Amino acid sequence: MTSAPDRLRSRLLPNTAPWRSSRDFRLVWTSGTVTLFGSIFTMTAIPLQIADLTGSPWAVGAVGAVELVPTLVFGLYGGVLADRTDRRTVALATEVALAALSALLLAHALLGAPSVWPLYAAAGLAAALQGIQQPSLEAMIPRLVPHDQLVAAGALLSLRWSIGGVVAPAAAGLLIATAGAPAAYLVDVGTFLASIVFLARMRPVPSARDAERPQLGEFVEGARYVARRPDLIGTYLADLAATVFALPTALFPFLAEDLEAAWALGLLYSAGAAGSLIAAATGGWTERVHRHGRVVVLSAALVGAATAAAAFAPGLWAVLLCLTVAGGGHWIGDTFRGAIWNQSIPDGLRGRAAGVEMLVGSAGPALGDLRAGGLAARQGIRAALGTGGLLCLGSAAALSAAIPALWRYDRRAHRVGPAMEPAP
């Protein structure tokens, strides 16, 4: 008979079945974790370099605008590639290109007088490469684990973001403070090389239409499928609400100054990830939830409320607590959005649908950085933070009323295999 503590652990701790059952899932998970760690070092170094060179919140927020167009263009084509070519090959080739880009950033940082425009150029090129890569990475997951493990797989993938997000920003801030930006870029190059080794050990993940030449016009077919699914559209809008309005990372270098705690910049970057990690580490409950759409909406509301509360928090530790709660809300929303996508989209359309997800997932933070930086430049850091949180909260309320298909979404009505359509 199972003891009460064992039952409690099984209800709270994440399910590791996908890790145990699939060698290729372990390789993808490990590759992504290593890459994420190094990429966060670079994502911390670039805004800090721009802030040091310009002293402008607008200039830091503009990084998001530079990333937006390449993400839109290459995310579309990346989705088509994921449905036409070997998904592992696409992921591996772009990982090599991203490693080369990090090496160029390292060389630029070693210059005696680095300039701003190469940082913007690198951000745009990285966005293009990630736009090509991400749909293939996302679309391969349902091919690597059984259908009944997709929620657990999504939780484990979110867990790696949480782990990296807690450890890497604090470590990056400390490393940059002591050894400078070149050291951060050097770490990124090393992690990319390790990630390439893991991806190279995977088995191929070919498309059913591998022999045909990819055509960008095929994206229209995937867009039409998404347009017929208001529940999917609702997940994208919920993600946009949370990231455009309530993901204020562009404000952190200036928020640290406002709080008179420049030393705590790494903590500000890590707070959201700490909340995600807490949610992931106690996420065993996610597999027992059936109404995924409802949780997506409520998680966006939680993110908005916590972000708005951070604007009125009286000191550093209160701000960190609010950002930690917001991070937990982001993790919950990401996990259940991913479950809806993987459970209900047929394999032949998964790459192009992942392209849409990539556009939304990247455009949201990019637009959010631009919004936050522009508003902060005009009205102040706290106003930008509070306005965003309230807009996110209001958007979640509007979504629950405007898209009832999302609110009613129940995973028991959607079960697809590699070549199956959703159940009616």
PDB file of N, CA, C and O in Angstrom, residues 320-385:
ATOM      1  N   LEU A 320      10.965  41.267  -6.058  1.00  0.00           N
ATOM      2  CA  LEU A 320      11.415  39.920  -6.422  1.00  0.00           C
ATOM      3  C   LEU A 320      10.330  38.878  -6.168  1.00  0.00           C
ATOM      4  O   LEU A 320      10.141  37.955  -6.959  1.00  0.00           O
ATOM      5  N   LEU A 321       9.593  39.013  -5.066  1.00  0.00           N
ATOM      6  CA  LEU A 321       8.509  38.080  -4.772  1.00  0.00           C
ATOM      7  C   LEU A 321       7.433  38.147  -5.858  1.00  0.00           C
ATOM      8  O   LEU A 321       6.961  37.108  -6.347  1.00  0.00           O
ATOM      9  N   CYS A 322       7.051  39.356  -6.253  1.00  0.00           N
ATOM     10  CA  CYS A 322       6.027  39.503  -7.297  1.00  0.00           C
ATOM     11  C   CYS A 322       6.508  38.914  -8.619  1.00  0.00           C
ATOM     12  O   CYS A 322       5.744  38.226  -9.326  1.00  0.00           O
ATOM     13  N   LEU A 323       7.759  39.170  -8.984  1.00  0.00           N
ATOM     14  CA  LEU A 323       8.299  38.628 -10.229  1.00  0.00           C
ATOM     15  C   LEU A 323       8.394  37.105 -10.169  1.00  0.00           C
ATOM     16  O   LEU A 323       8.232  36.418 -11.192  1.00  0.00           O
ATOM     17  N   THR A 324       8.640  36.565  -8.980  1.00  0.00           N
ATOM     18  CA  THR A 324       8.677  35.104  -8.823  1.00  0.00           C
ATOM     19  C   THR A 324       7.302  34.501  -9.058  1.00  0.00           C
ATOM     20  O   THR A 324       7.161  33.480  -9.754  1.00  0.00           O
ATOM     21  N   VAL A 325       6.265  35.125  -8.522  1.00  0.00           N
ATOM     22  CA  VAL A 325       4.894  34.644  -8.750  1.00  0.00           C
ATOM     23  C   VAL A 325       4.547  34.728 -10.234  1.00  0.00           C
ATOM     24  O   VAL A 325       3.950  33.810 -10.806  1.00  0.00           O
ATOM     25  N   ALA A 326       4.929  35.833 -10.880  1.00  0.00           N
ATOM     26  CA  ALA A 326       4.675  35.972 -12.313  1.00  0.00           C
ATOM     27  C   ALA A 326       5.381  34.871 -13.098  1.00  0.00           C
ATOM     28  O   ALA A 326       4.822  34.322 -14.054  1.00  0.00           O
ATOM     29  N   GLY A 327       6.589  34.533 -12.691  1.00  0.00           N
ATOM     30  CA  GLY A 327       7.320  33.463 -13.370  1.00  0.00           C
ATOM     31  C   GLY A 327       6.609  32.126 -13.254  1.00  0.00           C
ATOM     32  O   GLY A 327       6.573  31.341 -14.207  1.00  0.00           O
ATOM     33  N   GLY A 328       6.042  31.839 -12.075  1.00  0.00           N
ATOM     34  CA  GLY A 328       5.262  30.620 -11.922  1.00  0.00           C
ATOM     35  C   GLY A 328       4.055  30.609 -12.844  1.00  0.00           C
ATOM     36  O   GLY A 328       3.715  29.580 -13.447  1.00  0.00           O
ATOM     37  N   GLY A 329       3.402  31.772 -12.986  1.00  0.00           N
ATOM     38  CA  GLY A 329       2.270  31.859 -13.897  1.00  0.00           C
ATOM     39  C   GLY A 329       2.678  31.632 -15.339  1.00  0.00           C
ATOM     40  O   GLY A 329       1.963  30.965 -16.101  1.00  0.00           O
ATOM     41  N   HIS A 330       3.828  32.176 -15.734  1.00  0.00           N
ATOM     42  CA  HIS A 330       4.329  31.939 -17.093  1.00  0.00           C
ATOM     43  C   HIS A 330       4.559  30.448 -17.334  1.00  0.00           C
ATOM     44  O   HIS A 330       4.228  29.923 -18.401  1.00  0.00           O
ATOM     45  N   TRP A 331       5.144  29.758 -16.353  1.00  0.00           N
ATOM     46  CA  TRP A 331       5.407  28.326 -16.521  1.00  0.00           C
ATOM     47  C   TRP A 331       4.107  27.546 -16.697  1.00  0.00           C
ATOM     48  O   TRP A 331       4.010  26.671 -17.569  1.00  0.00           O
ATOM     49  N   ILE A 332       3.115  27.843 -15.902  1.00  0.00           N
ATOM     50  CA  ILE A 332       1.840  27.142 -16.009  1.00  0.00           C
ATOM     51  C   ILE A 332       1.224  27.373 -17.386  1.00  0.00           C
ATOM     52  O   ILE A 332       0.772  26.432 -18.055  1.00  0.00           O
ATOM     53  N   GLY A 333       1.216  28.626 -17.829  1.00  0.00           N
ATOM     54  CA  GLY A 333       0.655  28.916 -19.139  1.00  0.00           C
ATOM     55  C   GLY A 333       1.409  28.226 -20.260  1.00  0.00           C
ATOM     56  O   GLY A 333       0.799  27.643 -21.166  1.00  0.00           O
ATOM     57  N   ASP A 334       2.746  28.269 -20.220  1.00  0.00           N
ATOM     58  CA  ASP A 334       3.547  27.626 -21.261  1.00  0.00           C
ATOM     59  C   ASP A 334       3.305  26.122 -21.305  1.00  0.00           C
ATOM     60  O   ASP A 334       3.206  25.524 -22.381  1.00  0.00           O
ATOM     61  N   THR A 335       3.210  25.506 -20.132  1.00  0.00           N
ATOM     62  CA  THR A 335       3.024  24.054 -20.081  1.00  0.00           C
ATOM     63  C   THR A 335       1.696  23.641 -20.704  1.00  0.00           C
ATOM     64  O   THR A 335       1.637  22.702 -21.515  1.00  0.00           O
ATOM     65  N   PHE A 336       0.647  24.329 -20.371  1.00  0.00           N
ATOM     66  CA  PHE A 336      -0.669  23.925 -20.881  1.00  0.00           C
ATOM     67  C   PHE A 336      -0.886  24.368 -22.322  1.00  0.00           C
ATOM     68  O   PHE A 336      -1.596  23.696 -23.074  1.00  0.00           O
ATOM     69  N   ARG A 337      -0.284  25.480 -22.749  1.00  0.00           N
ATOM     70  CA  ARG A 337      -0.341  25.827 -24.169  1.00  0.00           C
ATOM     71  C   ARG A 337       0.362  24.766 -25.006  1.00  0.00           C
ATOM     72  O   ARG A 337      -0.148  24.306 -26.033  1.00  0.00           O
ATOM     73  N   GLY A 338       1.561  24.353 -24.546  1.00  0.00           N
ATOM     74  CA  GLY A 338       2.281  23.317 -25.265  1.00  0.00           C
ATOM     75  C   GLY A 338       1.516  22.014 -25.319  1.00  0.00           C
ATOM     76  O   GLY A 338       1.535  21.306 -26.337  1.00  0.00           O
ATOM     77  N   ALA A 339       0.836  21.672 -24.235  1.00  0.00           N
ATOM     78  CA  ALA A 339       0.045  20.439 -24.230  1.00  0.00           C
ATOM     79  C   ALA A 339      -1.092  20.510 -25.247  1.00  0.00           C
ATOM     80  O   ALA A 339      -1.350  19.548 -25.973  1.00  0.00           O
ATOM     81  N   ILE A 340      -1.772  21.645 -25.336  1.00  0.00           N
ATOM     82  CA  ILE A 340      -2.849  21.796 -26.312  1.00  0.00           C
ATOM     83  C   ILE A 340      -2.308  21.638 -27.726  1.00  0.00           C
ATOM     84  O   ILE A 340      -2.890  20.930 -28.562  1.00  0.00           O
ATOM     85  N   TRP A 341      -1.179  22.277 -28.018  1.00  0.00           N
ATOM     86  CA  TRP A 341      -0.618  22.185 -29.365  1.00  0.00           C
ATOM     87  C   TRP A 341      -0.213  20.748 -29.699  1.00  0.00           C
ATOM     88  O   TRP A 341      -0.541  20.239 -30.768  1.00  0.00           O
ATOM     89  N   ASN A 342       0.502  20.095 -28.802  1.00  0.00           N
ATOM     90  CA  ASN A 342       1.010  18.752 -29.103  1.00  0.00           C
ATOM     91  C   ASN A 342      -0.083  17.691 -29.126  1.00  0.00           C
ATOM     92  O   ASN A 342       0.029  16.700 -29.838  1.00  0.00           O
ATOM     93  N   GLN A 343      -1.137  17.880 -28.345  1.00  0.00           N
ATOM     94  CA  GLN A 343      -2.195  16.878 -28.283  1.00  0.00           C
ATOM     95  C   GLN A 343      -3.116  16.920 -29.487  1.00  0.00           C
ATOM     96  O   GLN A 343      -3.677  15.894 -29.871  1.00  0.00           O
ATOM     97  N   SER A 344      -3.296  18.089 -30.085  1.00  0.00           N
ATOM     98  CA  SER A 344      -4.411  18.239 -31.014  1.00  0.00           C
ATOM     99  C   SER A 344      -4.037  18.595 -32.439  1.00  0.00           C
ATOM    100  O   SER A 344      -4.913  18.669 -33.296  1.00  0.00           O
ATOM    101  N   ILE A 345      -2.756  18.826 -32.742  1.00  0.00           N
ATOM    102  CA  ILE A 345      -2.352  19.204 -34.100  1.00  0.00           C
ATOM    103  C   ILE A 345      -1.753  17.984 -34.799  1.00  0.00           C
ATOM    104  O   ILE A 345      -0.815  17.365 -34.287  1.00  0.00           O
ATOM    105  N   PRO A 346      -2.250  17.603 -35.979  1.00  0.00           N
ATOM    106  CA  PRO A 346      -1.704  16.447 -36.707  1.00  0.00           C
ATOM    107  C   PRO A 346      -0.243  16.650 -37.066  1.00  0.00           C
ATOM    108  O   PRO A 346       0.210  17.778 -37.285  1.00  0.00           O
ATOM    109  N   ASP A 347       0.508  15.552 -37.180  1.00  0.00           N
ATOM    110  CA  ASP A 347       1.940  15.629 -37.425  1.00  0.00           C
ATOM    111  C   ASP A 347       2.264  16.339 -38.732  1.00  0.00           C
ATOM    112  O   ASP A 347       3.245  17.074 -38.812  1.00  0.00           O
ATOM    113  N   GLY A 348       1.449  16.121 -39.769  1.00  0.00           N
ATOM    114  CA  GLY A 348       1.730  16.734 -41.060  1.00  0.00           C
ATOM    115  C   GLY A 348       1.619  18.244 -41.061  1.00  0.00           C
ATOM    116  O   GLY A 348       2.108  18.910 -41.979  1.00  0.00           O
ATOM    117  N   LEU A 349       0.978  18.798 -40.054  1.00  0.00           N
ATOM    118  CA  LEU A 349       0.839  20.258 -39.941  1.00  0.00           C
ATOM    119  C   LEU A 349       1.599  20.816 -38.745  1.00  0.00           C
ATOM    120  O   LEU A 349       1.599  22.024 -38.515  1.00  0.00           O
ATOM    121  N   ARG A 350       2.272  19.939 -38.016  1.00  0.00           N
ATOM    122  CA  ARG A 350       2.861  20.366 -36.752  1.00  0.00           C
ATOM    123  C   ARG A 350       3.984  21.374 -36.942  1.00  0.00           C
ATOM    124  O   ARG A 350       4.151  22.295 -36.155  1.00  0.00           O
ATOM    125  N   GLY A 351       4.783  21.195 -37.985  1.00  0.00           N
ATOM    126  CA  GLY A 351       5.877  22.128 -38.209  1.00  0.00           C
ATOM    127  C   GLY A 351       5.378  23.520 -38.508  1.00  0.00           C
ATOM    128  O   GLY A 351       5.867  24.511 -37.955  1.00  0.00           O
ATOM    129  N   ARG A 352       4.362  23.618 -39.408  1.00  0.00           N
ATOM    130  CA  ARG A 352       3.845  24.936 -39.752  1.00  0.00           C
ATOM    131  C   ARG A 352       3.095  25.566 -38.581  1.00  0.00           C
ATOM    132  O   ARG A 352       3.182  26.780 -38.354  1.00  0.00           O
ATOM    133  N   ALA A 353       2.379  24.753 -37.819  1.00  0.00           N
ATOM    134  CA  ALA A 353       1.745  25.294 -36.617  1.00  0.00           C
ATOM    135  C   ALA A 353       2.797  25.741 -35.617  1.00  0.00           C
ATOM    136  O   ALA A 353       2.640  26.768 -34.936  1.00  0.00           O
ATOM    137  N   ALA A 354       3.902  24.987 -35.530  1.00  0.00           N
ATOM    138  CA  ALA A 354       4.997  25.405 -34.649  1.00  0.00           C
ATOM    139  C   ALA A 354       5.620  26.702 -35.143  1.00  0.00           C
ATOM    140  O   ALA A 354       6.137  27.492 -34.340  1.00  0.00           O
ATOM    141  N   GLY A 355       5.589  26.928 -36.480  1.00  0.00           N
ATOM    142  CA  GLY A 355       6.055  28.201 -37.005  1.00  0.00           C
ATOM    143  C   GLY A 355       5.216  29.357 -36.487  1.00  0.00           C
ATOM    144  O   GLY A 355       5.738  30.417 -36.141  1.00  0.00           O
ATOM    145  N   VAL A 356       3.893  29.152 -36.438  1.00  0.00           N
ATOM    146  CA  VAL A 356       3.016  30.175 -35.867  1.00  0.00           C
ATOM    147  C   VAL A 356       3.360  30.379 -34.394  1.00  0.00           C
ATOM    148  O   VAL A 356       3.447  31.517 -33.900  1.00  0.00           O
ATOM    149  N   GLU A 357       3.563  29.274 -33.675  1.00  0.00           N
ATOM    150  CA  GLU A 357       3.920  29.373 -32.267  1.00  0.00           C
ATOM    151  C   GLU A 357       5.230  30.135 -32.075  1.00  0.00           C
ATOM    152  O   GLU A 357       5.379  30.944 -31.151  1.00  0.00           O
ATOM    153  N   MET A 358       6.174  29.874 -32.993  1.00  0.00           N
ATOM    154  CA  MET A 358       7.459  30.551 -32.926  1.00  0.00           C
ATOM    155  C   MET A 358       7.287  32.052 -33.128  1.00  0.00           C
ATOM    156  O   MET A 358       7.891  32.876 -32.421  1.00  0.00           O
ATOM    157  N   LEU A 359       6.444  32.418 -34.098  1.00  0.00           N
ATOM    158  CA  LEU A 359       6.202  33.837 -34.347  1.00  0.00           C
ATOM    159  C   LEU A 359       5.630  34.512 -33.107  1.00  0.00           C
ATOM    160  O   LEU A 359       6.078  35.580 -32.694  1.00  0.00           O
ATOM    161  N   VAL A 360       4.623  33.864 -32.525  1.00  0.00           N
ATOM    162  CA  VAL A 360       3.976  34.435 -31.350  1.00  0.00           C
ATOM    163  C   VAL A 360       4.949  34.473 -30.173  1.00  0.00           C
ATOM    164  O   VAL A 360       5.084  35.486 -29.478  1.00  0.00           O
ATOM    165  N   GLY A 361       5.641  33.334 -29.956  1.00  0.00           N
ATOM    166  CA  GLY A 361       6.541  33.243 -28.812  1.00  0.00           C
ATOM    167  C   GLY A 361       7.703  34.214 -28.874  1.00  0.00           C
ATOM    168  O   GLY A 361       8.200  34.670 -27.841  1.00  0.00           O
ATOM    169  N   SER A 362       8.151  34.557 -30.085  1.00  0.00           N
ATOM    170  CA  SER A 362       9.265  35.491 -30.226  1.00  0.00           C
ATOM    171  C   SER A 362       8.794  36.930 -30.389  1.00  0.00           C
ATOM    172  O   SER A 362       9.428  37.854 -29.883  1.00  0.00           O
ATOM    173  N   ALA A 363       7.703  37.104 -31.133  1.00  0.00           N
ATOM    174  CA  ALA A 363       7.208  38.465 -31.348  1.00  0.00           C
ATOM    175  C   ALA A 363       6.718  39.082 -30.046  1.00  0.00           C
ATOM    176  O   ALA A 363       6.885  40.289 -29.823  1.00  0.00           O
ATOM    177  N   GLY A 364       6.117  38.267 -29.172  1.00  0.00           N
ATOM    178  CA  GLY A 364       5.598  38.804 -27.917  1.00  0.00           C
ATOM    179  C   GLY A 364       6.668  39.461 -27.068  1.00  0.00           C
ATOM    180  O   GLY A 364       6.552  40.650 -26.718  1.00  0.00           O
ATOM    181  N   PRO A 365       7.753  38.754 -26.716  1.00  0.00           N
ATOM    182  CA  PRO A 365       8.813  39.398 -25.939  1.00  0.00           C
ATOM    183  C   PRO A 365       9.457  40.577 -26.663  1.00  0.00           C
ATOM    184  O   PRO A 365       9.819  41.573 -26.029  1.00  0.00           O
ATOM    185  N   ALA A 366       9.614  40.465 -28.005  1.00  0.00           N
ATOM    186  CA  ALA A 366      10.216  41.564 -28.755  1.00  0.00           C
ATOM    187  C   ALA A 366       9.349  42.820 -28.671  1.00  0.00           C
ATOM    188  O   ALA A 366       9.841  43.923 -28.395  1.00  0.00           O
ATOM    189  N   LEU A 367       8.047  42.657 -28.915  1.00  0.00           N
ATOM    190  CA  LEU A 367       7.134  43.790 -28.796  1.00  0.00           C
ATOM    191  C   LEU A 367       7.053  44.280 -27.351  1.00  0.00           C
ATOM    192  O   LEU A 367       6.919  45.482 -27.097  1.00  0.00           O
ATOM    193  N   GLY A 368       7.139  43.335 -26.406  1.00  0.00           N
ATOM    194  CA  GLY A 368       7.101  43.714 -25.001  1.00  0.00           C
ATOM    195  C   GLY A 368       8.286  44.572 -24.605  1.00  0.00           C
ATOM    196  O   GLY A 368       8.136  45.555 -23.868  1.00  0.00           O
ATOM    197  N   ASP A 369       9.482  44.204 -25.094  1.00  0.00           N
ATOM    198  CA  ASP A 369      10.663  45.019 -24.800  1.00  0.00           C
ATOM    199  C   ASP A 369      10.508  46.425 -25.385  1.00  0.00           C
ATOM    200  O   ASP A 369      10.853  47.427 -24.739  1.00  0.00           O
ATOM    201  N   LEU A 370       9.984  46.495 -26.619  1.00  0.00           N
ATOM    202  CA  LEU A 370       9.799  47.788 -27.263  1.00  0.00           C
ATOM    203  C   LEU A 370       8.764  48.624 -26.499  1.00  0.00           C
ATOM    204  O   LEU A 370       8.965  49.819 -26.260  1.00  0.00           O
ATOM    205  N   ARG A 371       7.654  48.000 -26.116  1.00  0.00           N
ATOM    206  CA  ARG A 371       6.610  48.705 -25.367  1.00  0.00           C
ATOM    207  C   ARG A 371       7.139  49.206 -24.029  1.00  0.00           C
ATOM    208  O   ARG A 371       6.962  50.375 -23.661  1.00  0.00           O
ATOM    209  N   ALA A 372       7.804  48.291 -23.298  1.00  0.00           N
ATOM    210  CA  ALA A 372       8.291  48.653 -21.971  1.00  0.00           C
ATOM    211  C   ALA A 372       9.357  49.744 -22.041  1.00  0.00           C
ATOM    212  O   ALA A 372       9.333  50.704 -21.266  1.00  0.00           O
ATOM    213  N   GLY A 373      10.294  49.598 -22.989  1.00  0.00           N
ATOM    214  CA  GLY A 373      11.352  50.595 -23.100  1.00  0.00           C
ATOM    215  C   GLY A 373      10.819  51.965 -23.493  1.00  0.00           C
ATOM    216  O   GLY A 373      11.219  52.992 -22.935  1.00  0.00           O
ATOM    217  N   GLY A 374       9.884  51.992 -24.473  1.00  0.00           N
ATOM    218  CA  GLY A 374       9.325  53.270 -24.903  1.00  0.00           C
ATOM    219  C   GLY A 374       8.515  53.947 -23.812  1.00  0.00           C
ATOM    220  O   GLY A 374       8.634  55.160 -23.584  1.00  0.00           O
ATOM    221  N   LEU A 375       7.681  53.157 -23.101  1.00  0.00           N
ATOM    222  CA  LEU A 375       6.857  53.743 -22.045  1.00  0.00           C
ATOM    223  C   LEU A 375       7.711  54.204 -20.868  1.00  0.00           C
ATOM    224  O   LEU A 375       7.452  55.258 -20.265  1.00  0.00           O
ATOM    225  N   ALA A 376       8.736  53.408 -20.552  1.00  0.00           N
ATOM    226  CA  ALA A 376       9.611  53.793 -19.443  1.00  0.00           C
ATOM    227  C   ALA A 376      10.351  55.087 -19.750  1.00  0.00           C
ATOM    228  O   ALA A 376      10.572  55.921 -18.859  1.00  0.00           O
ATOM    229  N   ALA A 377      10.751  55.273 -21.018  1.00  0.00           N
ATOM    230  CA  ALA A 377      11.464  56.494 -21.389  1.00  0.00           C
ATOM    231  C   ALA A 377      10.579  57.722 -21.219  1.00  0.00           C
ATOM    232  O   ALA A 377      11.071  58.818 -20.931  1.00  0.00           O
ATOM    233  N   ARG A 378       9.255  57.557 -21.379  1.00  0.00           N
ATOM    234  CA  ARG A 378       8.341  58.701 -21.283  1.00  0.00           C
ATOM    235  C   ARG A 378       7.755  58.885 -19.888  1.00  0.00           C
ATOM    236  O   ARG A 378       7.601  60.007 -19.414  1.00  0.00           O
ATOM    237  N   GLN A 379       7.404  57.771 -19.227  1.00  0.00           N
ATOM    238  CA  GLN A 379       6.643  57.881 -17.989  1.00  0.00           C
ATOM    239  C   GLN A 379       7.326  57.271 -16.769  1.00  0.00           C
ATOM    240  O   GLN A 379       6.796  57.369 -15.666  1.00  0.00           O
ATOM    241  N   GLY A 380       8.442  56.604 -16.959  1.00  0.00           N
ATOM    242  CA  GLY A 380       9.145  56.040 -15.824  1.00  0.00           C
ATOM    243  C   GLY A 380       9.033  54.515 -15.751  1.00  0.00           C
ATOM    244  O   GLY A 380       8.145  53.902 -16.357  1.00  0.00           O
ATOM    245  N   ILE A 381       9.941  53.925 -14.998  1.00  0.00           N
ATOM    246  CA  ILE A 381      10.048  52.468 -14.912  1.00  0.00           C
ATOM    247  C   ILE A 381       8.812  51.860 -14.266  1.00  0.00           C
ATOM    248  O   ILE A 381       8.223  50.898 -14.781  1.00  0.00           O
ATOM    249  N   ARG A 382       8.378  52.390 -13.152  1.00  0.00           N
ATOM    250  CA  ARG A 382       7.247  51.798 -12.422  1.00  0.00           C
ATOM    251  C   ARG A 382       5.952  51.902 -13.231  1.00  0.00           C
ATOM    252  O   ARG A 382       5.124  50.985 -13.209  1.00  0.00           O
ATOM    253  N   ALA A 383       5.768  53.009 -13.950  1.00  0.00           N
ATOM    254  CA  ALA A 383       4.563  53.158 -14.771  1.00  0.00           C
ATOM    255  C   ALA A 383       4.533  52.113 -15.883  1.00  0.00           C
ATOM    256  O   ALA A 383       3.487  51.522 -16.170  1.00  0.00           O
ATOM    257  N   ALA A 384       5.681  51.876 -16.503  1.00  0.00           N
ATOM    258  CA  ALA A 384       5.742  50.866 -17.565  1.00  0.00           C
ATOM    259  C   ALA A 384       5.427  49.489 -17.017  1.00  0.00           C
ATOM    260  O   ALA A 384       4.732  48.686 -17.663  1.00  0.00           O
ATOM    261  N   LEU A 385       5.914  49.198 -15.820  1.00  0.00           N
ATOM    262  CA  LEU A 385       5.686  47.894 -15.200  1.00  0.00           C
ATOM    263  C   LEU A 385       4.213  47.710 -14.832  1.00  0.00           C
ATOM    264  O   LEU A 385       3.586  46.695 -15.167  1.00  0.00           O
TER     265      LEU A 385
END
